């Protein structure tokens, strides 16, 4: 599988990708110290190793942010399993112009 197939879209050019087999961690800068994280994986893979490697490679980053549709329960469960904490759920306009109830998860540097 390609990174795009695992993540469900072609990664942006400024994305930093970590891959271990069929697990992909994609991280995008919001500011120099806050990054947005997306994890994609084949059913049998895990994302904690990618996050650990990212923290090690980028000591300047202090926080990761993940957002997802609030009804996407698998993604929300995965975020919690990886150590993210839910901050809020609120209606947000997505890039396609649709307003969706969006769950906001965050993780501070361990």
Coordinates of C-alpha atoms in Angstrom, one line a residue:
X1 CA 0.0 0.0 0.0
X2 CA 1.2 3.6 -0.7
X3 CA 1.2 6.3 2.0
X4 CA -1.8 7.9 0.2
X5 CA -3.8 4.7 0.3
X6 CA -3.1 4.2 4.0
X7 CA -3.9 7.9 4.9
X8 CA -6.9 8.2 2.5
X9 CA -5.4 11.1 0.6
X10 CA -2.1 12.3 -1.0
X11 CA 0.0 13.8 1.8
X12 CA 0.8 17.6 1.5
X13 CA 4.3 18.5 0.4
X14 CA 5.2 19.9 3.9
X15 CA 4.1 16.7 5.7
X16 CA 6.7 14.7 7.6
X17 CA 5.9 11.0 7.3
X18 CA 7.0 8.1 9.4
X19 CA 6.2 4.6 8.1
X20 CA 6.6 1.2 9.7
X21 CA 5.1 -1.5 7.4
X22 CA 1.5 -0.5 6.8
X23 CA 1.4 2.1 9.6
X24 CA 1.9 5.8 8.6
X25 CA 2.2 8.8 10.8
X26 CA 1.8 12.1 9.0
X27 CA 2.7 15.3 10.9
X28 CA 2.0 18.9 9.7
X29 CA 3.3 22.1 11.2
X30 CA 0.7 24.6 12.5
X31 CA 3.4 26.7 14.3
X32 CA 7.0 25.8 15.0
X33 CA 6.0 24.3 18.4
X34 CA 2.5 22.9 17.6
X35 CA 1.9 20.3 14.9
X36 CA -1.2 18.5 13.7
X37 CA -1.0 14.7 13.6
X38 CA -2.7 12.1 11.4
X39 CA -2.2 8.4 11.8
X40 CA -3.3 5.7 9.3
X41 CA -2.7 2.0 9.5
X42 CA -3.7 -1.3 8.1
X43 CA -5.8 -3.2 10.5
X44 CA -2.9 -5.0 12.3
X45 CA -0.6 -2.0 12.7
X46 CA 0.0 0.5 15.6
X47 CA 1.0 4.2 15.7
X48 CA 2.7 4.6 19.0
X49 CA 6.2 3.8 17.5
X50 CA 5.7 6.6 14.9
X51 CA 4.8 9.1 17.5
X52 CA 7.7 8.2 19.7
X53 CA 10.1 8.5 16.8
X54 CA 8.6 11.9 15.9
X55 CA 9.0 13.3 19.4
X56 CA 12.7 12.1 19.4
X57 CA 13.4 13.7 15.9
X58 CA 11.7 17.0 16.7
X59 CA 12.5 18.3 20.2
X60 CA 11.2 21.7 19.4
X61 CA 7.6 20.4 19.1
X62 CA 5.6 20.8 22.3
X63 CA 2.1 19.7 21.2
X64 CA 0.3 17.6 18.7
X65 CA -3.3 18.3 17.6
X66 CA -5.7 15.8 15.9
X67 CA -9.2 16.6 14.7
X68 CA -11.8 14.2 13.3
X69 CA -15.5 14.0 12.6
X70 CA -17.2 13.4 16.0
X71 CA -19.1 10.4 14.6
X72 CA -15.8 8.7 13.5
X73 CA -15.7 6.6 16.6
X74 CA -12.8 4.4 15.5
X75 CA -10.6 7.4 15.0
X76 CA -11.6 8.8 18.3
X77 CA -10.8 5.5 20.1
X78 CA -7.5 5.4 18.3
X79 CA -6.6 8.9 19.3
X80 CA -7.3 8.1 23.0
X81 CA -5.4 4.8 22.7
X82 CA -2.4 6.7 21.4
X83 CA -2.5 9.0 24.4
X84 CA -4.4 12.0 23.0
X85 CA -6.9 13.8 25.3
X86 CA -10.2 15.2 23.9
X87 CA -10.3 19.0 24.3
X88 CA -13.7 19.6 22.8
X89 CA -16.3 18.8 20.2
X90 CA -17.6 21.7 18.2
X91 CA -19.0 22.5 14.7
X92 CA -16.2 23.4 12.4
X93 CA -16.2 24.3 8.7
X94 CA -14.1 21.7 6.9
X95 CA -12.0 22.5 3.7
X96 CA -14.9 21.3 1.5
X97 CA -17.2 24.0 3.1
X98 CA -19.3 21.5 5.0
X99 CA -19.8 22.2 8.7
X100 CA -19.2 19.1 10.8
X101 CA -19.2 18.3 14.5
X102 CA -15.5 17.9 15.0
X103 CA -13.6 16.3 17.9
X104 CA -10.4 18.0 18.9
X105 CA -7.7 15.8 20.5
X106 CA -4.3 17.1 21.8
X107 CA -1.1 15.6 23.2
X108 CA 1.6 17.5 25.0
X109 CA 5.2 16.4 24.8
X110 CA 5.7 13.4 27.1

